[in-house]
Amino acid sequence: MELRDLYSFKEFNVVITGGAGVLGGEIACALLGVGANVAIIDRDTKRAEQLIEHLGCPEGCAITVYGDVLKKDTLEKALEVITNEFGQIHALINAAGGNHPSATTKPELPFFDLPLDALRHVGDLNLLGTILPCQVFGRGMAERGEGVILNVSSMNAFRPLTRVPAYSAAKAAISNFTQWLAVHMAQEYSPRIRVNAIAPGFFLTEQNRFLLTDEETGNLTERGQAIITHTPMNRFGTPEDLLGAAMWLLSPASAFVTGIVVPIDGGFSAFSGV
Ligand SMILES: NC(=O)c1ccc[n+]([C@@H]2O[C@H](COP(=O)([O-])OP(=O)(O)OC[C@H]3O[C@@H](n4cnc5c(N)ncnc54)[C@H](OP(=O)(O)O)[C@@H]3O)[C@@H](O)[C@H]2O)c1
């Protein structure tokens, strides 16, 4: 196969959870741009529809389906809708996830008082919110003996970041689960089912803006500045920075790659600080 054909996504059907979000939305748009059919699963289907409208992609290439990654029955329904529309699903991207302010320590909220509900929500959203879609959309891949799964881990997974204990633990669990499922799918079903993850560094989005910038001035917080100082490339990531690695892991160009977690972090994880 020619190199350029490895990156042809025509007739390639992708499901992306959290596809109305900042990072998932960027990947969804890029996939549509290279000819894939994309089904966006999110709780806010209106936002997903706006995204698709904005792109003006050919009719039938993109659909939005309601689904809550923590409610398996909604994912089963989404599977039915997407299969009716597109046929078999070639790839799943698990981009729903994130932290929550109430699971974040601060002077007025020490670790010892973090509410159980908040801890559980962040743990569940990231880990179960990845496992459940893999169960629902991975079954067809196992039956057919081929497919690609791309999870979204984080820098937190390599070494925990301060203040976000549940988020750090959940992302470490996603990296671990990515390796587990890669081995399980290859050994139990088919070596043509690959499971990998990307680990974005720091991207200024709605879920971390309160940690990285001052709400009133918009200036970097001490934490935001510390991140930039520890990022050799000296900037936050932009959503487009994820695209090369995501496309590679989804395409046959990475046919012999499974069970890896790729940092996309401007060198943050390589830098000792000295
Ligand atoms: N931003 C960063 O710097 C960064 C760094 C490393 C990793 N990540 C990870 O990258 C992924 C995407 O993050 P992002 O920055 O793009 O965040 P985002 O804009 O908040 O996107 C997350 C999307 O997931 C959806 N979602 C949340 N809970 C859901 C549920 N139960 N069922 C279905 N959809 C749900 C959200 O919808 P609602 O609006 O309805 O909640 C939102 O559309 C997350 O896993 C995040 O942890 C982000």
Coordinates of C-alpha atoms and ligand atoms in Angstrom, one line a residue:
M1 CA 0.0 0.0 0.0
E2 CA 1.3 3.5 -0.9
L3 CA 2.1 5.8 2.0
R4 CA -0.7 8.3 1.1
D5 CA -3.3 5.5 0.9
L6 CA -2.5 4.6 4.6
Y7 CA -4.1 7.9 5.5
S8 CA -7.2 7.5 3.3
F9 CA -10.2 7.5 5.6
K10 CA -12.8 7.1 2.9
E11 CA -15.6 4.7 4.0
F12 CA -14.1 4.6 7.4
N13 CA -16.8 4.9 10.1
V14 CA -15.8 6.4 13.4
V15 CA -17.6 6.9 16.7
I16 CA -16.4 9.6 18.9
T17 CA -17.7 10.2 22.5
G18 CA -17.4 13.7 23.8
G19 CA -17.2 14.8 20.1
A20 CA -18.9 18.1 20.9
G21 CA -16.0 19.0 23.2
V22 CA -13.0 21.1 22.4
L23 CA -10.5 18.3 21.7
G24 CA -12.9 15.6 20.5
G25 CA -14.5 18.2 18.2
E26 CA -11.2 19.0 16.6
I27 CA -10.5 15.4 15.9
A28 CA -14.1 14.9 14.6
C29 CA -13.6 17.8 12.2
A30 CA -10.3 16.6 11.0
L31 CA -11.7 13.1 10.3
L32 CA -14.5 14.6 8.3
G33 CA -12.0 16.6 6.4
V34 CA -10.1 13.4 5.3
G35 CA -13.3 11.7 4.2
A36 CA -14.4 9.6 7.2
N37 CA -17.9 9.2 8.3
V38 CA -18.2 10.5 11.9
A39 CA -20.8 9.8 14.6
I40 CA -20.5 12.2 17.5
I41 CA -21.9 10.9 20.7
D42 CA -22.4 13.5 23.4
R43 CA -25.0 14.6 26.0
D44 CA -25.3 18.0 24.2
T45 CA -26.3 17.0 20.7
K46 CA -27.2 20.6 19.8
R47 CA -23.6 21.7 20.3
A48 CA -22.5 18.7 18.2
E49 CA -25.0 19.6 15.4
Q50 CA -23.7 23.2 15.4
L51 CA -20.2 21.9 15.0
I52 CA -21.2 19.8 12.0
E53 CA -23.3 22.7 10.5
H54 CA -20.3 25.0 10.8
L55 CA -18.2 22.5 8.8
G56 CA -20.7 22.2 6.0
C57 CA -19.6 18.6 5.3
P58 CA -21.4 16.5 2.7
E59 CA -24.8 15.1 3.8
G60 CA -24.7 11.8 5.5
C61 CA -21.0 11.9 6.6
A62 CA -21.7 13.1 10.1
I63 CA -24.4 12.3 12.6
T64 CA -24.9 13.3 16.2
V65 CA -26.4 10.9 18.6
Y66 CA -27.3 11.3 22.2
G67 CA -25.3 9.1 24.6
D68 CA -24.1 9.3 28.1
V69 CA -20.9 7.4 28.5
L70 CA -21.9 6.4 32.0
K71 CA -25.3 4.9 30.9
K72 CA -24.7 1.8 28.9
D73 CA -28.3 1.6 27.7
T74 CA -27.9 5.0 25.9
L75 CA -24.7 3.7 24.3
E76 CA -26.5 0.6 23.1
K77 CA -29.2 2.8 21.6
A78 CA -26.6 5.0 20.0
L79 CA -24.9 1.8 18.5
E80 CA -28.2 0.9 16.9
V81 CA -28.7 4.3 15.4
I82 CA -25.1 4.6 14.1
T83 CA -25.1 1.0 12.6
N84 CA -28.4 1.7 10.8
E85 CA -26.9 4.9 9.4
F86 CA -23.3 3.9 8.6
G87 CA -23.1 0.1 8.8
Q88 CA -20.1 -1.4 10.7
I89 CA -18.0 0.8 13.0
H90 CA -14.3 0.8 12.2
A91 CA -13.0 3.0 15.0
L92 CA -14.0 4.3 18.5
I93 CA -12.5 7.4 20.0
N94 CA -13.1 7.9 23.7
A95 CA -12.9 11.7 24.1
A96 CA -15.5 12.2 26.8
G97 CA -13.9 12.9 30.1
G98 CA -12.4 15.6 32.3
N99 CA -11.9 17.0 35.8
H100 CA -14.4 18.9 37.9
P101 CA -13.7 21.9 40.2
S102 CA -15.4 20.2 43.2
A103 CA -12.9 17.3 43.0
T104 CA -10.0 19.8 43.0
T105 CA -8.2 20.7 46.3
K106 CA -7.9 24.4 47.2
P107 CA -7.2 26.3 50.4
E108 CA -10.9 26.2 51.4
L109 CA -11.3 22.6 50.2
P110 CA -8.5 20.3 51.5
F111 CA -8.1 16.8 50.3
F112 CA -9.7 15.4 53.4
D113 CA -13.0 17.1 52.7
L114 CA -13.3 16.4 48.9
P115 CA -16.9 15.2 48.5
L116 CA -17.4 11.6 47.7
D117 CA -19.9 12.5 44.9
A118 CA -17.3 14.6 43.2
L119 CA -14.5 12.0 43.5
R120 CA -16.8 9.3 42.3
H121 CA -18.0 11.4 39.3
V122 CA -14.5 12.2 38.1
G123 CA -13.3 8.6 38.6
D124 CA -16.4 7.2 36.8
L125 CA -16.5 9.7 34.0
N126 CA -13.0 9.0 32.9
L127 CA -12.5 5.3 33.6
L128 CA -16.0 3.8 33.3
G129 CA -16.7 6.4 30.6
T130 CA -14.0 4.8 28.6
I131 CA -14.6 1.1 29.5
L132 CA -18.4 1.2 28.8
P133 CA -18.1 2.5 25.2
C134 CA -15.3 -0.1 24.6
Q135 CA -17.7 -2.8 25.7
V136 CA -20.6 -1.5 23.5
F137 CA -18.6 -0.6 20.4
G138 CA -15.8 -3.1 20.8
R139 CA -18.1 -6.1 20.6
G140 CA -18.7 -5.7 16.9
M141 CA -14.9 -5.3 16.4
A142 CA -14.3 -8.5 18.3
E143 CA -16.9 -10.3 16.1
R144 CA -15.4 -9.0 12.9
G145 CA -11.8 -9.4 14.0
E146 CA -10.8 -5.8 13.2
G147 CA -11.1 -2.3 14.6
V148 CA -9.3 0.5 16.2
I149 CA -9.8 2.1 19.6
L150 CA -8.2 5.4 20.7
N151 CA -8.5 6.5 24.3
V152 CA -7.6 9.9 25.8
S153 CA -5.3 9.7 28.8
S154 CA -3.3 12.7 30.1
M155 CA 0.0 13.9 31.5
N156 CA -1.5 13.1 34.9
A157 CA -1.2 9.4 34.1
F158 CA 2.6 9.5 34.0
R159 CA 3.1 11.4 37.2
P160 CA 0.1 12.9 39.2
L161 CA -0.4 16.6 39.0
T162 CA -1.1 18.5 42.2
R163 CA -4.6 19.3 43.3
V164 CA -6.5 16.8 41.1
P165 CA -6.3 13.4 42.8
A166 CA -9.3 11.7 41.3
Y167 CA -8.5 12.9 37.8
S168 CA -4.9 11.8 38.0
A169 CA -5.8 8.4 39.3
A170 CA -8.5 7.9 36.7
K171 CA -6.2 8.9 33.8
A172 CA -3.5 6.5 35.1
A173 CA -6.2 3.9 35.1
I174 CA -7.1 4.7 31.4
S175 CA -3.5 4.2 30.4
N176 CA -3.4 0.9 32.2
F177 CA -6.8 -0.1 30.7
T178 CA -5.5 0.8 27.2
Q179 CA -2.7 -1.7 27.7
W180 CA -5.0 -4.3 29.2
L181 CA -7.6 -4.1 26.4
A182 CA -4.9 -4.0 23.7
V183 CA -3.5 -7.4 24.9
H184 CA -7.0 -8.8 25.5
M185 CA -8.3 -7.9 22.0
A186 CA -5.2 -9.2 20.3
Q187 CA -5.0 -12.5 22.2
E188 CA -8.7 -13.3 22.6
Y189 CA -10.1 -11.9 19.3
S190 CA -7.8 -10.7 16.7
P191 CA -4.3 -9.0 16.3
R192 CA -6.1 -6.7 13.9
I193 CA -7.9 -4.9 16.7
R194 CA -5.6 -2.2 18.1
V195 CA -6.1 -0.1 21.2
N196 CA -3.9 2.9 21.9
A197 CA -4.2 6.2 23.7
I198 CA -3.0 9.8 23.3
A199 CA -1.9 11.7 26.4
P200 CA -2.4 15.4 25.7
G201 CA -0.3 17.8 27.7
F202 CA -1.8 21.2 28.6
F203 CA -4.5 22.6 26.4
L204 CA -6.4 25.7 27.6
T205 CA -10.0 24.5 27.5
E206 CA -13.1 25.2 29.6
Q207 CA -12.4 22.4 32.0
N208 CA -9.0 23.7 33.1
R209 CA -9.3 27.5 32.4
F210 CA -10.1 28.1 36.1
L211 CA -6.9 26.4 37.1
L212 CA -4.6 28.0 34.6
T213 CA -5.8 31.5 34.2
D214 CA -7.1 34.2 36.5
E215 CA -10.8 34.7 36.0
E216 CA -10.7 38.4 36.3
T217 CA -7.4 39.4 34.6
G218 CA -7.0 36.5 32.2
N219 CA -3.4 36.3 33.2
L220 CA -1.7 33.0 33.9
T221 CA -2.1 31.7 37.4
E222 CA 1.0 30.4 39.2
R223 CA 0.1 26.9 38.1
G224 CA -0.4 28.0 34.5
Q225 CA 3.0 29.8 34.6
A226 CA 4.7 26.7 36.1
I227 CA 3.3 24.5 33.3
I228 CA 4.7 26.9 30.6
T229 CA 8.0 27.0 32.5
H230 CA 8.1 23.1 32.5
T231 CA 7.1 22.8 28.8
P232 CA 10.3 23.1 26.7
M233 CA 8.2 24.3 23.7
N234 CA 7.1 27.1 26.0
R235 CA 3.4 27.2 25.1
F236 CA 0.1 25.4 25.8
G237 CA -1.0 22.9 23.1
T238 CA -3.7 23.8 20.6
P239 CA -6.3 21.2 19.6
E240 CA -4.7 20.8 16.2
D241 CA -1.6 19.5 17.9
L242 CA -3.4 16.3 18.5
L243 CA -4.3 15.5 15.0
G244 CA -1.1 14.0 13.6
A245 CA -0.8 11.4 16.4
A246 CA -4.6 10.7 16.3
M247 CA -4.6 10.1 12.6
W248 CA -1.5 7.9 12.8
L249 CA -3.0 5.7 15.5
L250 CA -6.3 5.4 13.7
S251 CA -4.8 4.6 10.3
P252 CA -3.1 1.4 9.0
A253 CA 0.2 3.4 9.2
S254 CA 0.3 2.2 12.8
A255 CA -0.7 -1.4 12.0
F256 CA 1.9 -2.9 14.3
V257 CA 1.3 -0.5 17.2
T258 CA -1.0 -1.4 20.0
G259 CA -1.1 -0.7 23.8
I260 CA 0.8 2.5 23.7
V261 CA 0.1 5.9 25.2
V262 CA 1.6 8.8 23.1
P263 CA 2.4 12.0 25.0
I264 CA 1.5 15.2 23.0
D265 CA 2.9 17.7 25.4
G266 CA 5.6 20.0 23.9
G267 CA 8.2 18.0 25.8
F268 CA 6.6 18.4 29.3
S269 CA 7.1 14.7 30.2
A270 CA 10.7 14.7 29.0
F271 CA 11.8 17.7 31.0
S272 CA 13.3 17.2 34.5
G273 CA 13.0 20.9 35.2
V274 CA 16.8 21.4 35.1
Ligands
LIG1 N1 -7.9 20.1 28.0 C1 -6.8 19.6 28.3 O1 -5.7 20.2 28.6 C2 -6.7 18.1 28.4 C3 -5.4 17.5 28.7 C4 -5.3 16.1 28.8 C5 -6.4 15.4 28.6 N2 -7.6 15.9 28.3 C6 -8.7 15.0 28.1 O2 -9.2 15.2 26.8 C7 -10.6 14.8 26.7 C8 -11.4 16.0 26.1 O3 -11.2 17.1 26.9 P1 -11.6 18.6 26.5 O4 -10.6 19.5 27.0 O5 -12.0 18.6 25.0 O6 -12.9 18.8 27.3 P2 -14.4 19.2 26.9 O7 -14.4 20.4 26.0 O8 -15.1 19.4 28.2 O9 -15.0 17.9 26.2 C9 -15.5 16.8 26.9 C10 -16.8 16.5 26.2 O10 -17.3 15.3 26.9 C11 -18.7 15.5 27.1 N3 -19.1 14.7 28.2 C12 -18.9 14.9 29.5 N4 -19.5 13.9 30.3 C13 -20.2 13.1 29.4 C14 -20.9 12.0 29.5 N5 -21.2 11.4 30.7 N6 -21.4 11.3 28.4 C15 -21.1 11.8 27.2 N7 -20.4 13.0 27.0 C16 -19.9 13.6 28.1 C17 -18.8 16.9 27.4 O11 -20.2 17.3 27.3 P3 -20.9 18.3 28.4 O12 -20.6 19.6 28.0 O13 -22.3 17.8 28.3 O14 -20.3 17.9 29.8 C18 -17.9 17.5 26.4 O15 -18.6 17.7 25.1 C19 -11.0 14.5 28.2 O16 -10.9 13.1 28.4 C20 -9.9 15.3 29.0 O17 -9.8 14.7 30.3 C21 -7.8 17.3 28.2

